[in-house]
Amino acid sequence: MPIPGLLLAAGAGRRYGMPKALVPTPGDPDTLLVEHGVRTLREAGCAPVVAVLGAQARRVPPLPGVIVVVNADWASGMGSSLRTGLAALEADAVVVLPVDTPWITPEAVVRVAEGAGRGSLRVATYEGRQGHPVVLGRDHWAGVAALAVGDVGARPYLKAHEHERVPCEDIADGTDMDVPLA
């Protein structure tokens, strides 16, 4: 049974200067980051794929076959987008991917999601540093949602709970695009 993919793409991209959902993908300027993130989750076999939009949501092109959820409270930070996305799902687990991680590969998503279930709590690592994607089993959703406030997602929950670290540096790069590339 496939695991859903949750793409967080609602922010205004204050440090970036524009909503990252609308930023062209490095190396593929005809594809927006939101489209690239959807493709990454799909190629990993995630189903359904849910995209949480917010800032400039009307400017995002149609995403066929994607469940689009608009976070009306997007300005409060990533935490509300994570809560909105989790509330839109009925599943035992979910793969969470921020829109600003274009170097995450479908292979990394598959590796982190493999065999995920209700009790799963997994994080991709790169040279020992935690990154994305993250897998959240349903047993953890309420706890994650309670701590996901402001610009904080699952990090405080992960810090307080034992979780599996899944090395992915051999198949992906977990770098976030926080500012425009030079």
Backbone as a ProteinNet text record, in pm:
[ID]
protein_1_A
[PRIMARY]
MPIPGLLLAAGAGRRYGMPKALVPTPGDPDTLLVEHGVRTLREAGCAPVVAVLGAQARRVPPLPGVIVVVNADWASGMGSSLRTGLAALEADAVVVLPVDTPWITPEAVVRVAEGAGRGSLRVATYEGRQGHPVVLGRDHWAGVAALAVGDVGARPYLKAHEHERVPCEDIADGTDMDVPLA
[TERTIARY]
85	0	89.4	66.6	152.3	133.6	236.6	233.2	205.1	121.7	97.7	222.1	229	333.4	270.8	331.8	281.4	385.6	355.2	444.7	403.3	492.4	464.2	514.3	420.4	454.3	371.6	344.3	252.4	319.8	446	510.5	532.7	556.6	581.7	726.9	813.2	954.9	1018.7	998.1	1049	1199.3	1278.9	1424.2	1457.7	1374.6	1399.7	1356.7	1253	1203.3	1076.6	1027.7	903.1	862	734.9	694.4	777	836.4	923.9	848.6	719.1	640.2	650.7	671.9	674	814.7	914.4	1054.2	1087.5	1156	1199.9	1299.3	1292.5	1381.2	1521.7	1623.2	1760.8	1785.6	1841	1868.7	1750.2	1631.5	1509.7	1418.6	1457	1384.3	1239.6	1199.2	1060.9	969.4	1027.3	950.7	961.4	847.6	848.1	881	932.4	965.8	845.9	726.3	608.4	584.1	603.5	586.2	694.9	816.2	927.5	903.4	857.6	829.1	721.3	616.8	510.4	567.3	649.2	708.9	798.4	876.6	963.1	879.8	773.3	687.8	618.9	570.5	505.5	602.8	722.7	820.9	865.4	849.6	881.1	766.1	654.2	539.6	441.5	456.5	363.8	224.8	124.8	-13.8	-104.5	-191.8	-200.2	-87.5	-74.7	16.2	-71.3	-39.1	-111.3	-14.2	-55	25.8	-47.2	21.2	-35.4	16.3	-75.1	-42.5	-94.5	-46	-91	-63.3	55.3	92.7	88.3	18.1	9.2	-45	-129.1	-181.1	-247.3	-313.9	-382.2	-285.5	-159.2	-59.3	6	-17.1	39.6	-38.4	31.9	-39.8	-115	-210.4	-282.3	-184.9	-217.3	-136.3	-225.7	-239.9	-331.7	-302	-409.2	-397.7	-347.6	-324.3	-275.8	-391.3	-396.5	-493.9	-433.2	-491.7	-441.8	-524.2	-452.4	-514.8	-456.3	-540.9	-493.1	-495	-380.7	-367	-398.2	-515.7	-556.8	-469.5	-405.2	-321.8	-173.2	-140.1	-2.8	95.1	51.5	142.3	194	128.1	173.6	295.1	328.1	448.2	421.9	533.1	527.8	445.5	444.3	370.1	223.7	160.8	18.9	1.7	99.7	90.9	103.9	193.2	206.2	76.7	20.1	-107.1	-218.9	-225.2	-328.1	-314.2	-191.9	-167.4	-202	-160.7	-192.6	-343.6	-414	-559.8	-630.6	-566.2	-627.9	-608.5	-535.1	-498.8	-566.7	-593.7	-637.7	-538.4	-440.6	-336.9	-266.9	-187.8	-110.6	19.1	70.5	195.2	198.8	289.7	303.7	450.4	492	624.1	605.2	682.1	673	796.5	771.1	878.1	851.4	944	928	956.1	892.9	905.4	1046.1	1121.5	1252.5	1369.1	1342.9	1447.3	1456.2	1496.6	1491.2	1593.6	1690	1790.9	1760.3	1641.2	1594.4	1546.8	1589.9	1555.5	1439.9	1372.5	1271	1331.4	1457.3	1522.5	1534.9	1561.3	1568.2	1430.5	1327.2	1191.2	1158.2	1189.1	1162.9	1237.4	1363.6	1444.9	1387.5	1350.5	1299.7	1160.3	1081.6	943.5	928	1031.1	1019.7	963.5	851.2	789	726.7	702.1	647.3	508	480.1	348.7	311.3	207.7	152	254.8	346.6	443.4	572.7	585.7	712.1	742.1	869.1	919.2	1062.3	1078.6	1206.4	1247.2	1379.5	1435.3	1553.6	1556.5	1673.5	1789.4	1910.6	2029	2127.4	2206.6	2308.6	2436.5	2535.8	2661.4	2633.2	2533.8	2499.4	2401.8	2374.2	2280.2	2139.9	2042.9	1904.1	1851.7	1767.2	1709.5	1573.8	1551.2	1423.9	1452.2	1356.3	1219.7	1212.3	1095.5	1062.4	939.3	937	818.2	756.3	627.6	553.3	442.7	452.9	345.5	228.9	109.6	-12.1	-12.3	50.9	54.7	122.8	199.8	274.3	208.6	105.8	50.4	-0.1	-73.4	-127.7	-14.9	88.3	201.4	277.7	297.4	365	282.5	152.2	64.7	64.5	69.8	68.4	193.4	305.8	431.5	468.5	394	422.5	355.8	429.3	377	478.5	430.1	519.6	592.8	719.7	800	866.7	807.6	861.9	766.5	823.1	744	756.8	807.5	816.4	942.4	1034.5	1163.3	1151.7	1068.5	1064.2	1013.8	920.4	869.4	978.8	1049.9	1157.3	1267	1295.9	1399.5	1361.9	1231.9	1184.4	1152.4	1154.8	1115.5	1220.3	1236.1	1329.3	1279.1	1370	1333.8	1449.2	1414	1513	1577.8	1709.1	1786.2	1825	1790.7	1812.2	1913.4	2037.9	2138.7	2098.9	2106.9	2067.7	2169.9	2285.3	2381.9	2435.1	2422.1	2469.9	2373.1	2250.4	2149.8	2078.5	2110.1	2040.8	2124.2	2080	2139.8	2025.6	2036.4	1928.9	1931.5	2011.3	2023.5	1890.5	1853.8	1735.2	1773.2	1680.3	1699.3	1639.8	1715.3	1662.5	1675.5	1776.1	1798.1	1824.6	1804.8	1830.6	1974.8	1991.5	2125.5	2199.6	2328.3	2410.2	2422.6
-118.9	0	124.9	216.7	335	426.7	501.3	600.5	737.3	819.4	953.2	1040.4	1137.6	1238.7	1373.1	1447.1	1578.2	1683.6	1769.9	1875.7	2006	2062	2188.7	2303	2379.7	2483.8	2609.9	2646.5	2756.9	2889.1	2888.6	3008.7	3119.2	3238.3	3355.9	3364.4	3283.1	3286.3	3419.9	3468.7	3600.8	3614.6	3516.5	3525	3511.1	3439.4	3416.8	3537.2	3607.3	3723.4	3697.5	3573.4	3537.2	3398	3359.3	3224.5	3119.2	3028.3	2929	2834.7	2818.5	2734.7	2785.5	2916.1	2979.3	2998.4	2948.4	2962.8	2853.7	2888.7	2786.8	2690.6	2565.2	2462.3	2479	2477.4	2484.6	2371.7	2408.1	2310	2276.9	2326.6	2300.8	2423.5	2535.7	2661.1	2661.6	2560.7	2555	2484.7	2434.6	2364.1	2440.5	2475.6	2543.6	2443.7	2494.2	2406.3	2323	2381.2	2305	2187.5	2208.3	2100.4	1994.5	2039.2	1946.5	1860.4	1923.4	1847.8	1742.9	1780	1684.5	1568	1600	1495.3	1402.3	1457.6	1376.1	1277.3	1323.9	1236.1	1130.7	1171.6	1075.7	968.3	1010.7	914.5	818.2	859.3	770.8	674.3	690.4	603	650.2	774.1	826.1	846.1	807	827	823.4	922.4	1041	1138.1	1239.7	1350.4	1469.6	1528.5	1645.8	1762.8	1875	1997	2101.9	2154.1	2261.9	2393.5	2475.7	2606.4	2715.6	2837.4	2949.8	3079.9	3139.1	3265.4	3250.5	3340.3	3340.4	3208.9	3139.5	3008.9	3015.7	3126.4	3137.9	3145.5	3179.3	3187.8	3053.4	2955.2	2821.9	2757.2	2704.9	2640.7	2516.8	2470	2348.4	2233	2152.6	2035.4	1912.8	1863	1752.2	1630.3	1575.3	1454.3	1477.3	1602.5	1635.9	1689.9	1649.9	1707.4	1838.3	1949	2080.1	2129.3	2163.8	2217.1	2355.7	2454.9	2590.5	2617.7	2656.5	2692.1	2840.9	2872.3	3011.7	3084.7	3010.1	3068.5	3058.3	3053.2	3031.6	3132	3256.8	3361.2	3332	3242.5	3210.5	3118.6	3059.1	2977.6	2834.6	2761.2	2624.3	2531.2	2557	2470.2	2455.6	2567	2559.8	2482.4	2490.2	2413.6	2264.4	2226.1	2085.2	2035.4	2113	2073	2061.3	2157.4	2155.4	2031.7	2000	1882.9	1753.3	1738.8	1616.4	1600.1	1710.5	1704.6	1662	1680.4	1646	1499.4	1424.6	1287.6	1182.8	1070.7	949.3	842.5	814.5	717.9	672.4	566.9	518.2	595.1	655.9	731.4	825.7	922.5	1019.8	1058.6	1084.1	1141	1291.4	1367.2	1513.2	1568.6	1656.3	1716.6	1866.1	1951.4	2095.3	2127.1	2228.7	2264.3	2311.2	2359.3	2418.6	2320.1	2193.4	2090.5	2019.1	2091.6	2033.8	1924.1	1905.8	1803.6	1672.8	1665.2	1538.7	1454.4	1331.7	1244	1150.4	1097.5	995.9	877.3	844.7	732	757.4	882.1	915.6	902.2	946	932.7	784.9	702.1	558.4	498.8	534.5	478.2	513.2	637.5	680	622.4	605.2	559.1	407.7	334.3	188.7	124.3	53.6	-20	66.1	193.1	283.8	241.2	264.4	233.5	333.6	303.3	395.5	443.1	359.1	395.6	453.9	467.9	513.6	659.3	685	819.9	818.3	869.7	859	992.1	1011.8	1134	1098.7	1156.1	1140.6	1217.5	1162.7	1234.3	1248.9	1354.5	1386.3	1418	1326.7	1341.3	1359.7	1286.8	1290.3	1399.4	1495	1603.4	1566.9	1589.9	1558.3	1654.2	1600.2	1680.5	1626.8	1622.2	1575.8	1472	1388.8	1384.9	1328	1347.6	1295.5	1207.1	1094.7	1008.8	1015.5	1046.2	1055	950.5	853.4	756.7	822.2	777.3	838.7	846.5	750.2	753.4	878.9	946.2	1065.4	1195.8	1188.9	1310.2	1410.1	1364.5	1457.6	1528.3	1454.5	1514.2	1611.8	1575.3	1664.2	1791.7	1776.9	1892.7	1986	1930.4	2012.3	2099.1	2051.2	2124.5	2202.9	2184.5	2252.7	2389.9	2489.1	2625.6	2722.1	2833.5	2931.4	2870.8	2901.4	2850.2	2717.7	2644.6	2515.9	2405.9	2301.2	2185.7	2075.1	1961.1	1843.1	1840.3	1933.4	1929.2	1913	1991.4	1974.2	1835	1781.5	1648.2	1544.5	1556.7	1462.7	1471.2	1591.4	1610.8	1541.3	1538.3	1481.4	1332.3	1274.6	1134.8	1057.2	933.6	847.1	829.2	840.8	825.7	761.2	705	637.9	739.5	735.8	821.5	737.2	785.7	709.5	783.3	735.2	801.9	806.1	925.3	942.9	1020.9	1053.8	1136.2	1069.9	938.5	870.7	881.9	927.6	933.1	1067.6	1162.7	1291.6	1397.6	1521.3	1635.4	1704.3	1715.1	1770.5	1921.1	1991.3	2136.6	2205.4	2300.1	2383.3	2504.9	2551.5	2675.6	2791.1	2840.8	2949	3085.2	3100	3227.4	3196.9	3293.1	3268.2	3222.9	3131.8	3085.7	3197.4	3204	3309.7	3287.1
0	0	0	-93.4	-100.8	20.3	48.3	155.7	93.6	156.3	102.2	112	22.9	26.5	56	148.2	188.5	154.8	58.8	15.7	82.7	161.9	230.4	143.5	87.2	-11.2	9.3	134.1	161	193.9	229.7	281.8	181.1	234.2	151.8	107	166.2	129.3	161.7	284.3	322.8	297	338	315.9	167.8	95.4	-46.4	-130.9	-84.7	-158.6	-237.5	-233.8	-302.4	-255.4	-274.5	-236	-310	-236.2	-298.2	-391.6	-369.8	-460.3	-603.7	-620.1	-752.5	-808.9	-738.2	-781.7	-883.6	-992.6	-1088.5	-1022.4	-1060.9	-1007.2	-1064.7	-978.7	-1030.7	-1131.4	-1245.5	-1349.5	-1437.2	-1401.2	-1478.8	-1465.9	-1528.5	-1508.5	-1557.1	-1633.7	-1680.3	-1579.3	-1471	-1368.5	-1237.5	-1179.6	-1050.1	-939.5	-827.6	-715.5	-669.7	-672.1	-630.5	-724.7	-853.8	-951.5	-934.8	-908.4	-886.8	-762.6	-654.4	-531.8	-552.3	-625.1	-657.2	-737.5	-837	-920.5	-837.8	-747.3	-661.9	-580.4	-518.7	-438.6	-524.9	-640.7	-732.1	-779.5	-821.3	-871	-760.7	-635.9	-522.9	-494	-563.7	-544.3	-439.7	-391.7	-290.8	-351.7	-275.7	-319.1	-196.8	-188.4	-272.8	-240.9	-325.8	-299	-260.8	-146.5	-96.3	-95.7	-154.4	-152.7	-70.6	29.6	110.6	54	5.1	-52	39.4	18.9	100.7	28.9	54.2	-8.9	-160.3	-225.3	-371.5	-428.8	-352.9	-395.7	-533.2	-564.3	-693.1	-810.1	-783.9	-891.5	-921.1	-835.1	-858.2	-972.5	-1071.5	-1183	-1134.7	-1213	-1174.9	-1150.4	-1052.6	-1017	-1034.1	-1156.8	-1183.2	-1096.2	-1042	-961.7	-820.3	-783	-649.4	-566.7	-441.3	-349.1	-300	-339.3	-299.5	-180.9	-74	46.5	68.3	86	109.6	259.4	310.8	451.5	465.3	514.4	529.4	631.4	720.5	825.4	790.4	660.8	616.1	674.9	698.3	746.9	888.1	960.1	1096.1	1095.6	981.2	972.5	929.6	914.1	863.9	953	1082.2	1173.2	1133.2	1095.8	1058	927.3	838.2	713.2	740	829.6	865.9	929.8	1021.2	1084.8	981.3	887.9	783.2	695.7	658	573.8	643.9	768.4	843.1	858.3	882	899.3	770.6	656.4	527.5	490.3	572.1	535.7	622.1	559.5	628.2	588.2	674.1	640	766.9	755.8	870	887.3	779.6	784.1	664.9	670.3	561.7	547.4	423.3	394.9	383	459.4	456.3	385.2	286.8	208.9	193.8	237.6	213.2	67.7	15.8	-125.5	-161.4	-62.8	-92.3	-81.5	-110.5	-105.5	-241.2	-346.8	-481.2	-508.8	-419.8	-443.8	-371.5	-310.4	-254.1	-371.7	-377.6	-489.3	-450.9	-553.2	-523.8	-447.4	-475.3	-407.6	-258	-219.2	-76.7	-11.9	-82.7	-30.4	-9.6	-107.9	-97.8	21.3	36.1	143.5	281.5	301.1	431.2	457	352.6	367.9	373.4	338.7	327	453.4	436.5	545.6	653.6	626.4	727.8	771.4	897.9	953.7	1061.5	1135.6	1235.3	1338.7	1375.5	1478.6	1426.9	1294.6	1235.2	1268	1289.1	1307.7	1253.6	1131.1	1061.1	1000.6	994.3	939.2	849.3	730.4	644.3	705.6	692.3	739	623.6	634.2	535.5	611.9	600.3	674.5	824.4	875.7	1017	1057.9	969	1001.9	955.6	1042.9	1008.8	902.6	814	707.5	666.8	536.5	480.8	374.4	344.7	396.7	537.9	596.3	728	711.7	781.7	782.5	921.4	923.6	1048.9	1048.8	1138.1	1155.3	1227.3	1197.6	1251.8	1404.4	1472.1	1618.5	1671.3	1587.8	1629.1	1584.2	1501.1	1441.5	1544.2	1645	1744.6	1819.2	1855.3	1925.1	1838.2	1711.2	1617.3	1600.9	1580	1558.3	1679.5	1798.7	1920	1931.3	1879.9	1891	1765.4	1656.8	1530.6	1531.7	1578.6	1586.1	1527.1	1477.2	1416.8	1298.5	1287.2	1176.5	1209.7	1301.8	1344.1	1302.4	1241	1200.6	1303.7	1261	1347.4	1434.3	1416.1	1486	1638	1709.1	1854.8	1896.3	1819.7	1850.8	1829.5	1718.7	1689.6	1795.5	1840.7	1942.4	2073.2	2103	2229.4	2222	2101.9	2085.3	2006.2	2045.4	1972.9	1830.2	1735.4	1594.8	1519.9	1405.8	1322.3	1228.6	1223.4	1133.4	1012.5	893.2	770.3	682.4	674.3	592.6	444	384.8	244.2	162.7	220.3	147.9	21.2	11.3	-109	-227.1	-201.3	-308.6	-320.7	-231.7	-235.8	-165.4	-178.4	-110.3	-37	92.5	173.8	191	112.7	125.3	96.4	185.4	165	81.1	-0.2	-76.7	3.2	101.5	185.3	120.8	34.8	-35	-182.4	-271	-412.7	-436.9	-531.9	-568.2	-639.9	-616.8	-679.4	-828.7
[MASK]
++++++++++++++++++++++++++++++++++++++++++++++++++++++++++++++++++++++++++++++++++++++++++++++++++++++++++++++++++++++++++++++++++++++++++++++++++++++++++++++++++++++++++++++++++++++

